PDB file of C-alpha atoms in Angstrom:
ATOM      1  CA  MET Z   1      31.520  -7.803 -54.262  1.00  0.00           C
ATOM      2  CA  ASN Z   2      28.211  -7.725 -56.114  1.00  0.00           C
ATOM      3  CA  GLU Z   3      26.615  -4.260 -55.937  1.00  0.00           C
ATOM      4  CA  VAL Z   4      23.261  -5.812 -55.171  1.00  0.00           C
ATOM      5  CA  GLU Z   5      24.716  -7.561 -52.145  1.00  0.00           C
ATOM      6  CA  THR Z   6      26.052  -4.262 -50.757  1.00  0.00           C
ATOM      7  CA  ILE Z   7      22.523  -2.805 -50.546  1.00  0.00           C
ATOM      8  CA  ARG Z   8      21.176  -3.924 -47.198  1.00  0.00           C
ATOM      9  CA  ARG Z   9      17.463  -3.781 -46.842  1.00  0.00           C
ATOM     10  CA  PRO Z  10      16.192  -2.633 -43.446  1.00  0.00           C
ATOM     11  CA  HIS Z  11      14.522  -5.252 -41.319  1.00  0.00           C
ATOM     12  CA  PRO Z  12      10.734  -5.251 -41.868  1.00  0.00           C
ATOM     13  CA  PHE Z  13      10.193  -4.567 -38.181  1.00  0.00           C
ATOM     14  CA  MET Z  14      12.374  -1.452 -38.371  1.00  0.00           C
ATOM     15  CA  VAL Z  15      10.387  -0.299 -41.416  1.00  0.00           C
ATOM     16  CA  GLN Z  16       7.151  -0.595 -39.436  1.00  0.00           C
ATOM     17  CA  LEU Z  17       8.712   1.101 -36.412  1.00  0.00           C
ATOM     18  CA  GLY Z  18      10.038   3.994 -38.510  1.00  0.00           C
ATOM     19  CA  GLY Z  19       6.662   4.429 -40.176  1.00  0.00           C
ATOM     20  CA  LEU Z  20       4.907   4.331 -36.806  1.00  0.00           C
ATOM     21  CA  TYR Z  21       7.180   7.086 -35.473  1.00  0.00           C
ATOM     22  CA  GLY Z  22       6.668   9.201 -38.600  1.00  0.00           C
ATOM     23  CA  LEU Z  23       2.884   8.958 -38.428  1.00  0.00           C
ATOM     24  CA  TRP Z  24       2.871   9.681 -34.686  1.00  0.00           C
ATOM     25  CA  LEU Z  25       5.111  12.737 -35.145  1.00  0.00           C
ATOM     26  CA  ARG Z  26       2.941  14.046 -37.993  1.00  0.00           C
ATOM     27  CA  GLU Z  27      -0.192  13.889 -35.828  1.00  0.00           C
ATOM     28  CA  VAL Z  28       1.515  15.643 -32.907  1.00  0.00           C
ATOM     29  CA  ARG Z  29       3.012  18.401 -35.084  1.00  0.00           C
ATOM     30  CA  ARG Z  30      -0.274  19.005 -36.850  1.00  0.00           C
ATOM     31  CA  ALA Z  31      -2.077  19.353 -33.517  1.00  0.00           C
ATOM     32  CA  PHE Z  32       0.427  21.891 -32.225  1.00  0.00           C
ATOM     33  CA  ARG Z  33       0.052  23.955 -35.398  1.00  0.00           C
ATOM     34  CA  ASP Z  34      -3.717  24.053 -34.911  1.00  0.00           C
ATOM     35  CA  ARG Z  35      -4.205  27.174 -32.787  1.00  0.00           C
ATOM     36  CA  GLY Z  36      -7.934  26.550 -32.392  1.00  0.00           C
ATOM     37  CA  GLN Z  37      -7.289  23.185 -30.769  1.00  0.00           C
ATOM     38  CA  LEU Z  38      -4.687  24.696 -28.440  1.00  0.00           C
ATOM     39  CA  ILE Z  39      -7.011  27.522 -27.398  1.00  0.00           C
ATOM     40  CA  GLY Z  40      -9.820  25.030 -26.749  1.00  0.00           C
ATOM     41  CA  GLY Z  41      -7.489  22.841 -24.685  1.00  0.00           C
ATOM     42  CA  VAL Z  42      -6.676  25.788 -22.417  1.00  0.00           C
ATOM     43  CA  SER Z  43     -10.007  27.637 -22.268  1.00  0.00           C
ATOM     44  CA  ARG Z  44     -12.180  24.571 -21.632  1.00  0.00           C
ATOM     45  CA  PRO Z  45     -10.677  23.645 -18.219  1.00  0.00           C
ATOM     46  CA  ILE Z  46     -10.523  27.307 -17.172  1.00  0.00           C
ATOM     47  CA  LEU Z  47     -14.252  27.687 -17.819  1.00  0.00           C
ATOM     48  CA  TRP Z  48     -15.196  24.475 -16.051  1.00  0.00           C
ATOM     49  CA  VAL Z  49     -12.839  24.631 -13.084  1.00  0.00           C
ATOM     50  CA  ILE Z  50     -12.813  28.329 -12.297  1.00  0.00           C
ATOM     51  CA  ILE Z  51     -16.296  29.452 -13.365  1.00  0.00           C
ATOM     52  CA  LEU Z  52     -18.562  26.385 -13.029  1.00  0.00           C
ATOM     53  CA  GLY Z  53     -16.590  24.840 -10.156  1.00  0.00           C
ATOM     54  CA  ILE Z  54     -16.299  27.974  -8.059  1.00  0.00           C
ATOM     55  CA  GLY Z  55     -19.873  29.015  -8.911  1.00  0.00           C
ATOM     56  CA  LEU Z  56     -21.475  25.767  -7.771  1.00  0.00           C
ATOM     57  CA  ASN Z  57     -19.012  24.968  -4.995  1.00  0.00           C
ATOM     58  CA  PRO Z  58     -21.159  26.411  -2.137  1.00  0.00           C
ATOM     59  CA  TYR Z  59     -24.177  24.282  -3.145  1.00  0.00           C
ATOM     60  CA  PHE Z  60     -22.278  21.017  -2.899  1.00  0.00           C
ATOM     61  CA  ARG Z  61     -22.208  21.035   0.882  1.00  0.00           C
ATOM     62  CA  GLY Z  62     -25.377  20.411   2.859  1.00  0.00           C
ATOM     63  CA  GLU Z  63     -25.305  23.704   4.724  1.00  0.00           C
ATOM     64  CA  VAL Z  64     -23.126  26.698   4.085  1.00  0.00           C
ATOM     65  CA  TYR Z  65     -24.350  28.912   6.910  1.00  0.00           C
ATOM     66  CA  GLY Z  66     -24.435  28.274  10.613  1.00  0.00           C
ATOM     67  CA  SER Z  67     -23.492  24.784  11.658  1.00  0.00           C
ATOM     68  CA  VAL Z  68     -21.989  23.296   8.510  1.00  0.00           C
ATOM     69  CA  THR Z  69     -22.301  19.557   7.972  1.00  0.00           C
ATOM     70  CA  PHE Z  70     -20.103  18.214   5.195  1.00  0.00           C
ATOM     71  CA  VAL Z  71     -21.868  15.611   3.093  1.00  0.00           C
ATOM     72  CA  VAL Z  72     -18.623  14.335   1.589  1.00  0.00           C
ATOM     73  CA  PRO Z  73     -14.992  14.986   2.536  1.00  0.00           C
ATOM     74  CA  PHE Z  74     -14.234  17.138  -0.517  1.00  0.00           C
ATOM     75  CA  THR Z  75     -15.553  20.259  -2.202  1.00  0.00           C
ATOM     76  CA  TYR Z  76     -17.451  20.397  -5.481  1.00  0.00           C
ATOM     77  CA  LEU Z  77     -14.407  21.972  -7.109  1.00  0.00           C
ATOM     78  CA  GLN Z  78     -12.292  19.019  -6.023  1.00  0.00           C
ATOM     79  CA  PHE Z  79     -15.031  16.608  -7.099  1.00  0.00           C
ATOM     80  CA  ILE Z  80     -15.290  17.851 -10.698  1.00  0.00           C
ATOM     81  CA  PHE Z  81     -11.534  18.321 -11.152  1.00  0.00           C
ATOM     82  CA  PRO Z  82     -10.922  14.737 -12.444  1.00  0.00           C
ATOM     83  CA  GLY Z  83     -14.052  15.080 -14.571  1.00  0.00           C
ATOM     84  CA  VAL Z  84     -12.651  18.206 -16.239  1.00  0.00           C
ATOM     85  CA  ILE Z  85      -9.469  16.269 -17.080  1.00  0.00           C
ATOM     86  CA  ALA Z  86     -11.647  13.582 -18.684  1.00  0.00           C
ATOM     87  CA  LEU Z  87     -13.601  16.260 -20.588  1.00  0.00           C
ATOM     88  CA  ASN Z  88     -10.443  17.793 -22.052  1.00  0.00           C
ATOM     89  CA  ILE Z  89      -9.207  14.342 -23.078  1.00  0.00           C
ATOM     90  CA  MET Z  90     -12.571  13.410 -24.609  1.00  0.00           C
ATOM     91  CA  PHE Z  91     -12.828  16.443 -26.860  1.00  0.00           C
ATOM     92  CA  THR Z  92      -9.201  16.274 -28.004  1.00  0.00           C
ATOM     93  CA  SER Z  93      -9.195  12.501 -28.567  1.00  0.00           C
ATOM     94  CA  VAL Z  94     -12.375  12.343 -30.608  1.00  0.00           C
ATOM     95  CA  GLN Z  95     -11.685  15.542 -32.542  1.00  0.00           C
ATOM     96  CA  SER Z  96      -8.163  14.370 -33.440  1.00  0.00           C
ATOM     97  CA  ALA Z  97      -9.761  11.571 -35.441  1.00  0.00           C
ATOM     98  CA  VAL Z  98     -11.049  14.160 -37.909  1.00  0.00           C
ATOM     99  CA  SER Z  99      -7.563  13.894 -39.448  1.00  0.00           C
ATOM    100  CA  VAL Z 100      -8.717  10.554 -40.904  1.00  0.00           C
ATOM    101  CA  ILE Z 101     -11.338  12.442 -42.932  1.00  0.00           C
ATOM    102  CA  TRP Z 102      -8.779  15.090 -43.953  1.00  0.00           C
ATOM    103  CA  ASP Z 103      -6.297  12.455 -45.058  1.00  0.00           C
ATOM    104  CA  ARG Z 104      -8.979  10.577 -46.985  1.00  0.00           C
ATOM    105  CA  GLU Z 105     -10.241  13.776 -48.590  1.00  0.00           C
ATOM    106  CA  PHE Z 106      -6.830  14.936 -49.844  1.00  0.00           C
ATOM    107  CA  GLY Z 107      -5.522  11.512 -50.871  1.00  0.00           C
ATOM    108  CA  TYR Z 108      -2.832  11.207 -48.199  1.00  0.00           C
ATOM    109  CA  LEU Z 109      -4.476   8.173 -46.640  1.00  0.00           C
ATOM    110  CA  ARG Z 110      -4.504   6.354 -49.988  1.00  0.00           C
ATOM    111  CA  GLU Z 111      -0.768   6.982 -50.419  1.00  0.00           C
ATOM    112  CA  VAL Z 112       0.013   5.711 -46.925  1.00  0.00           C
ATOM    113  CA  LEU Z 113      -2.119   2.599 -47.325  1.00  0.00           C
ATOM    114  CA  VAL Z 114      -0.224   1.530 -50.471  1.00  0.00           C
ATOM    115  CA  SER Z 115       3.149   1.959 -48.714  1.00  0.00           C
ATOM    116  CA  PRO Z 116       4.993  -1.020 -47.160  1.00  0.00           C
ATOM    117  CA  LEU Z 117       3.423  -0.122 -43.802  1.00  0.00           C
ATOM    118  CA  SER Z 118       0.758  -2.477 -42.540  1.00  0.00           C
ATOM    119  CA  ARG Z 119      -2.682  -1.042 -41.910  1.00  0.00           C
ATOM    120  CA  GLY Z 120      -2.298  -1.860 -38.232  1.00  0.00           C
ATOM    121  CA  THR Z 121       0.850   0.312 -38.101  1.00  0.00           C
ATOM    122  CA  VAL Z 122      -0.894   3.188 -39.902  1.00  0.00           C
ATOM    123  CA  LEU Z 123      -3.840   3.049 -37.523  1.00  0.00           C
ATOM    124  CA  LEU Z 124      -1.641   2.695 -34.436  1.00  0.00           C
ATOM    125  CA  GLY Z 125       0.451   5.714 -35.495  1.00  0.00           C
ATOM    126  CA  LYS Z 126      -2.645   7.886 -35.888  1.00  0.00           C
ATOM    127  CA  VAL Z 127      -4.202   6.692 -32.634  1.00  0.00           C
ATOM    128  CA  LEU Z 128      -0.986   7.130 -30.636  1.00  0.00           C
ATOM    129  CA  GLY Z 129      -0.520  10.622 -32.098  1.00  0.00           C
ATOM    130  CA  GLY Z 130      -4.046  11.682 -31.183  1.00  0.00           C
ATOM    131  CA  ALA Z 131      -3.779  10.072 -27.748  1.00  0.00           C
ATOM    132  CA  THR Z 132      -0.476  11.871 -27.044  1.00  0.00           C
ATOM    133  CA  VAL Z 133      -2.019  15.266 -27.806  1.00  0.00           C
ATOM    134  CA  ALA Z 134      -5.069  14.379 -25.690  1.00  0.00           C
ATOM    135  CA  VAL Z 135      -2.889  13.443 -22.706  1.00  0.00           C
ATOM    136  CA  LEU Z 136      -1.044  16.765 -23.019  1.00  0.00           C
ATOM    137  CA  HIS Z 137      -4.384  18.605 -23.028  1.00  0.00           C
ATOM    138  CA  GLY Z 138      -5.464  16.577 -19.985  1.00  0.00           C
ATOM    139  CA  ALA Z 139      -2.183  17.438 -18.258  1.00  0.00           C
ATOM    140  CA  LEU Z 140      -2.927  21.155 -18.809  1.00  0.00           C
ATOM    141  CA  VAL Z 141      -5.759  20.773 -16.302  1.00  0.00           C
ATOM    142  CA  LEU Z 142      -3.276  19.609 -13.652  1.00  0.00           C
ATOM    143  CA  ILE Z 143      -1.776  23.112 -13.755  1.00  0.00           C
ATOM    144  CA  LEU Z 144      -5.069  24.394 -12.331  1.00  0.00           C
ATOM    145  CA  ALA Z 145      -4.922  21.984  -9.383  1.00  0.00           C
ATOM    146  CA  ARG Z 146      -4.044  24.719  -6.899  1.00  0.00           C
ATOM    147  CA  PHE Z 147      -7.195  26.665  -7.839  1.00  0.00           C
ATOM    148  CA  ALA Z 148      -9.269  23.568  -7.083  1.00  0.00           C
ATOM    149  CA  ASP Z 149      -7.358  22.895  -3.849  1.00  0.00           C
ATOM    150  CA  VAL Z 150      -6.244  19.514  -5.192  1.00  0.00           C
ATOM    151  CA  THR Z 151      -2.829  18.376  -4.030  1.00  0.00           C
ATOM    152  CA  PHE Z 152      -0.975  15.314  -5.268  1.00  0.00           C
ATOM    153  CA  THR Z 153       2.474  13.792  -5.095  1.00  0.00           C
ATOM    154  CA  PRO Z 154       4.698  13.176  -8.163  1.00  0.00           C
ATOM    155  CA  MET Z 155       3.760   9.473  -7.934  1.00  0.00           C
ATOM    156  CA  GLN Z 156       0.040  10.326  -7.988  1.00  0.00           C
ATOM    157  CA  ALA Z 157       0.656  12.582 -10.988  1.00  0.00           C
ATOM    158  CA  LEU Z 158       2.373   9.701 -12.814  1.00  0.00           C
ATOM    159  CA  GLN Z 159      -0.524   7.355 -11.973  1.00  0.00           C
ATOM    160  CA  ALA Z 160      -2.991   9.952 -13.241  1.00  0.00           C
ATOM    161  CA  LEU Z 161      -1.006  10.342 -16.479  1.00  0.00           C
ATOM    162  CA  GLY Z 162      -1.102   6.557 -16.963  1.00  0.00           C
ATOM    163  CA  LEU Z 163      -4.894   6.539 -16.540  1.00  0.00           C
ATOM    164  CA  MET Z 164      -5.198   9.523 -18.871  1.00  0.00           C
ATOM    165  CA  ALA Z 165      -3.139   7.700 -21.522  1.00  0.00           C
ATOM    166  CA  LEU Z 166      -5.438   4.662 -21.342  1.00  0.00           C
ATOM    167  CA  LEU Z 167      -8.532   6.842 -21.593  1.00  0.00           C
ATOM    168  CA  ALA Z 168      -7.053   8.859 -24.471  1.00  0.00           C
ATOM    169  CA  PHE Z 169      -6.155   5.703 -26.427  1.00  0.00           C
ATOM    170  CA  ALA Z 170      -9.674   4.263 -26.045  1.00  0.00           C
ATOM    171  CA  LEU Z 171     -11.383   7.530 -27.022  1.00  0.00           C
ATOM    172  CA  THR Z 172      -9.090   8.237 -29.987  1.00  0.00           C
ATOM    173  CA  SER Z 173      -9.843   4.737 -31.278  1.00  0.00           C
ATOM    174  CA  LEU Z 174     -13.555   5.490 -30.815  1.00  0.00           C
ATOM    175  CA  GLY Z 175     -13.089   8.724 -32.765  1.00  0.00           C
ATOM    176  CA  VAL Z 176     -11.478   6.794 -35.646  1.00  0.00           C
ATOM    177  CA  VAL Z 177     -14.423   4.370 -35.639  1.00  0.00           C
ATOM    178  CA  ILE Z 178     -16.775   7.362 -36.001  1.00  0.00           C
ATOM    179  CA  ALA Z 179     -14.571   8.958 -38.701  1.00  0.00           C
ATOM    180  CA  ASN Z 180     -14.644   5.719 -40.696  1.00  0.00           C
ATOM    181  CA  ARG Z 181     -18.421   5.770 -40.736  1.00  0.00           C
ATOM    182  CA  ILE Z 182     -19.073   9.510 -41.082  1.00  0.00           C
ATOM    183  CA  ARG Z 183     -17.426  10.728 -44.274  1.00  0.00           C
ATOM    184  CA  SER Z 184     -18.104  14.492 -44.070  1.00  0.00           C
ATOM    185  CA  PHE Z 185     -16.552  17.054 -41.730  1.00  0.00           C
ATOM    186  CA  GLU Z 186     -19.938  18.506 -40.804  1.00  0.00           C
ATOM    187  CA  GLY Z 187     -21.426  15.095 -40.059  1.00  0.00           C
ATOM    188  CA  PHE Z 188     -18.411  14.119 -37.968  1.00  0.00           C
ATOM    189  CA  GLY Z 189     -18.671  17.266 -35.838  1.00  0.00           C
ATOM    190  CA  ILE Z 190     -22.369  16.810 -35.168  1.00  0.00           C
ATOM    191  CA  PHE Z 191     -22.185  13.072 -34.516  1.00  0.00           C
ATOM    192  CA  SER Z 192     -19.067  13.258 -32.308  1.00  0.00           C
ATOM    193  CA  ASN Z 193     -20.753  15.887 -30.113  1.00  0.00           C
ATOM    194  CA  ALA Z 194     -23.822  13.655 -29.963  1.00  0.00           C
ATOM    195  CA  VAL Z 195     -21.536  10.948 -28.549  1.00  0.00           C
ATOM    196  CA  ILE Z 196     -19.288  13.079 -26.321  1.00  0.00           C
ATOM    197  CA  LEU Z 197     -21.889  15.108 -24.448  1.00  0.00           C
ATOM    198  CA  PRO Z 198     -24.213  12.235 -23.365  1.00  0.00           C
ATOM    199  CA  LEU Z 199     -21.188  10.170 -22.360  1.00  0.00           C
ATOM    200  CA  TYR Z 200     -19.836  13.027 -20.274  1.00  0.00           C
ATOM    201  CA  PHE Z 201     -23.049  14.141 -18.584  1.00  0.00           C
ATOM    202  CA  THR Z 202     -23.958  10.577 -17.566  1.00  0.00           C
ATOM    203  CA  SER Z 203     -20.535   9.672 -16.174  1.00  0.00           C
ATOM    204  CA  SER Z 204     -21.026  11.290 -12.730  1.00  0.00           C
ATOM    205  CA  SER Z 205     -18.371  13.829 -13.784  1.00  0.00           C
ATOM    206  CA  ILE Z 206     -20.317  16.921 -12.741  1.00  0.00           C
ATOM    207  CA  PHE Z 207     -22.849  15.568 -10.255  1.00  0.00           C
ATOM    208  CA  PRO Z 208     -22.398  12.714  -7.831  1.00  0.00           C
ATOM    209  CA  LEU Z 209     -24.693   9.857  -7.116  1.00  0.00           C
ATOM    210  CA  ASP Z 210     -24.670  10.398  -3.370  1.00  0.00           C
ATOM    211  CA  PRO Z 211     -21.762   8.318  -2.052  1.00  0.00           C
ATOM    212  CA  ALA Z 212     -23.398   8.128   1.379  1.00  0.00           C
ATOM    213  CA  LEU Z 213     -26.185   5.988  -0.075  1.00  0.00           C
ATOM    214  CA  SER Z 214     -26.186   2.282  -0.843  1.00  0.00           C
ATOM    215  CA  GLN Z 215     -26.987   1.150  -4.366  1.00  0.00           C
ATOM    216  CA  ALA Z 216     -30.549   0.241  -3.336  1.00  0.00           C
ATOM    217  CA  GLN Z 217     -31.009   3.651  -1.676  1.00  0.00           C
ATOM    218  CA  THR Z 218     -29.526   5.381  -4.720  1.00  0.00           C
ATOM    219  CA  ARG Z 219     -32.195   3.835  -6.942  1.00  0.00           C
ATOM    220  CA  VAL Z 220     -34.868   5.228  -4.603  1.00  0.00           C
ATOM    221  CA  VAL Z 221     -33.414   8.765  -4.525  1.00  0.00           C
ATOM    222  CA  TYR Z 222     -32.535   9.034  -8.216  1.00  0.00           C
ATOM    223  CA  PRO Z 223     -34.506   7.929 -11.296  1.00  0.00           C
ATOM    224  CA  ASP Z 224     -33.811   4.292 -11.959  1.00  0.00           C
ATOM    225  CA  TRP Z 225     -32.997   4.927 -15.640  1.00  0.00           C
ATOM    226  CA  LEU Z 226     -30.385   7.541 -14.695  1.00  0.00           C
ATOM    227  CA  VAL Z 227     -28.615   5.224 -12.235  1.00  0.00           C
ATOM    228  CA  THR Z 228     -28.601   2.453 -14.850  1.00  0.00           C
ATOM    229  CA  ILE Z 229     -27.114   4.699 -17.555  1.00  0.00           C
ATOM    230  CA  VAL Z 230     -24.421   5.989 -15.195  1.00  0.00           C
ATOM    231  CA  GLN Z 231     -23.477   2.469 -14.155  1.00  0.00           C
ATOM    232  CA  TYR Z 232     -23.265   1.205 -17.753  1.00  0.00           C
ATOM    233  CA  ASN Z 233     -21.302   4.235 -18.976  1.00  0.00           C
ATOM    234  CA  PRO Z 234     -17.614   3.210 -19.307  1.00  0.00           C
ATOM    235  CA  LEU Z 235     -16.507   6.815 -18.739  1.00  0.00           C
ATOM    236  CA  THR Z 236     -17.969   6.609 -15.216  1.00  0.00           C
ATOM    237  CA  TYR Z 237     -15.217   4.158 -14.263  1.00  0.00           C
ATOM    238  CA  ALA Z 238     -12.459   6.193 -15.941  1.00  0.00           C
ATOM    239  CA  VAL Z 239     -13.456   9.345 -14.044  1.00  0.00           C
ATOM    240  CA  ASP Z 240     -13.828   7.317 -10.850  1.00  0.00           C
ATOM    241  CA  SER Z 241     -10.265   6.000 -11.200  1.00  0.00           C
ATOM    242  CA  LEU Z 242      -8.883   9.510 -11.731  1.00  0.00           C
ATOM    243  CA  ARG Z 243     -10.868  10.659  -8.703  1.00  0.00           C
ATOM    244  CA  SER Z 244      -9.384   7.834  -6.671  1.00  0.00           C
ATOM    245  CA  VAL Z 245      -5.826   8.860  -7.571  1.00  0.00           C
ATOM    246  CA  LEU Z 246      -6.225  12.640  -7.312  1.00  0.00           C
ATOM    247  CA  ILE Z 247      -8.627  13.188  -4.379  1.00  0.00           C
ATOM    248  CA  ASN Z 248      -8.499   9.747  -2.784  1.00  0.00           C
ATOM    249  CA  TYR Z 249     -12.188   8.996  -3.291  1.00  0.00           C
ATOM    250  CA  SER Z 250     -13.586   6.138  -5.328  1.00  0.00           C
ATOM    251  CA  GLN Z 251     -16.917   4.341  -5.594  1.00  0.00           C
ATOM    252  CA  PHE Z 252     -15.749   1.402  -7.698  1.00  0.00           C
ATOM    253  CA  GLY Z 253     -11.983   1.068  -7.152  1.00  0.00           C
ATOM    254  CA  VAL Z 254      -9.145   2.195  -9.381  1.00  0.00           C
ATOM    255  CA  TRP Z 255      -8.548  -1.241 -10.943  1.00  0.00           C
ATOM    256  CA  THR Z 256     -12.152  -1.468 -12.068  1.00  0.00           C
ATOM    257  CA  GLY Z 257     -11.572   1.694 -14.091  1.00  0.00           C
ATOM    258  CA  VAL Z 258      -8.277   0.385 -15.477  1.00  0.00           C
ATOM    259  CA  THR Z 259      -9.947  -2.867 -16.556  1.00  0.00           C
ATOM    260  CA  VAL Z 260     -12.861  -1.058 -18.218  1.00  0.00           C
ATOM    261  CA  MET Z 261     -10.517   1.277 -20.109  1.00  0.00           C
ATOM    262  CA  LEU Z 262      -8.309  -1.615 -21.259  1.00  0.00           C
ATOM    263  CA  VAL Z 263     -11.340  -3.498 -22.566  1.00  0.00           C
ATOM    264  CA  CYS Z 264     -12.649  -0.366 -24.325  1.00  0.00           C
ATOM    265  CA  SER Z 265      -9.196   0.274 -25.861  1.00  0.00           C
ATOM    266  CA  VAL Z 266      -9.015  -3.253 -27.288  1.00  0.00           C
ATOM    267  CA  VAL Z 267     -12.614  -3.248 -28.540  1.00  0.00           C
ATOM    268  CA  PHE Z 268     -12.541   0.206 -30.195  1.00  0.00           C
ATOM    269  CA  PHE Z 269      -9.080  -0.316 -31.716  1.00  0.00           C
ATOM    270  CA  THR Z 270     -10.132  -3.703 -33.117  1.00  0.00           C
ATOM    271  CA  ILE Z 271     -13.271  -2.211 -34.702  1.00  0.00           C
ATOM    272  CA  ALA Z 272     -11.229   0.671 -36.149  1.00  0.00           C
ATOM    273  CA  LEU Z 273      -8.688  -1.805 -37.553  1.00  0.00           C
ATOM    274  CA  LEU Z 274     -11.396  -3.898 -39.212  1.00  0.00           C
ATOM    275  CA  ASP Z 275     -12.727  -0.707 -40.819  1.00  0.00           C
ATOM    276  CA  PHE Z 276      -9.217   0.244 -41.983  1.00  0.00           C
ATOM    277  CA  ARG Z 277      -8.705  -3.158 -43.573  1.00  0.00           C
ATOM    278  CA  ARG Z 278     -11.941  -2.793 -45.508  1.00  0.00           C
ATOM    279  CA  ALA Z 279     -10.993   0.719 -46.691  1.00  0.00           C
TER     280      ALA Z 279
END
């Protein structure tokens, strides 16, 4: 038998799949070796849930002394709990994209891009790796559920993890889009915070647009520009979906959030892929 015939080349699909797994594993391992990222993933929800949540909890209800009238059927701590999950996912997802700058800086990205792997596989491996770490950081917040008096069944936890995965994928893709346009570490840190913080603070994560009011009434009570920004912010619908699953309260419906996150995932990943192909 000819020696050449005995060498069996792997199927191209298996080559892409193996490369995808390798890139995903590299991103996950690198994140777990980064102690600063791990400490941030743990300390951030503790600060928000235990200190901010407990501190502002009494002010969320209309009256706390005498005859108490509950404005909404949940506490402030319960209200911000899904928002804290989204916050942990946001920071981890976007910051994980800094690995694109590292890889470009030290030549690793150039080596990967000249390998048999397609650019779509390279990008998908990096995004899935960053999204996996972000979901794990989001899941850390679930451990604090008892402090926020949030109870959920295993099925609700699985639904929440599915929503968290969608959100993490969309935000990691967004982070890669930013990393492709901002070439320095310092610029990436400043610009990503300039994106993360406005998105978070205008997503109704930490203050509610009064659910007892109609949309027309809401625009009378709150500044019109604020209501408009909140309603056009895609993160509003992601947090709302998590809130629907975890505390059974939703203003827009869980499927609205799923649809918005799917659209954002496709749009951001497509933009990131176009950037990768031009690199």
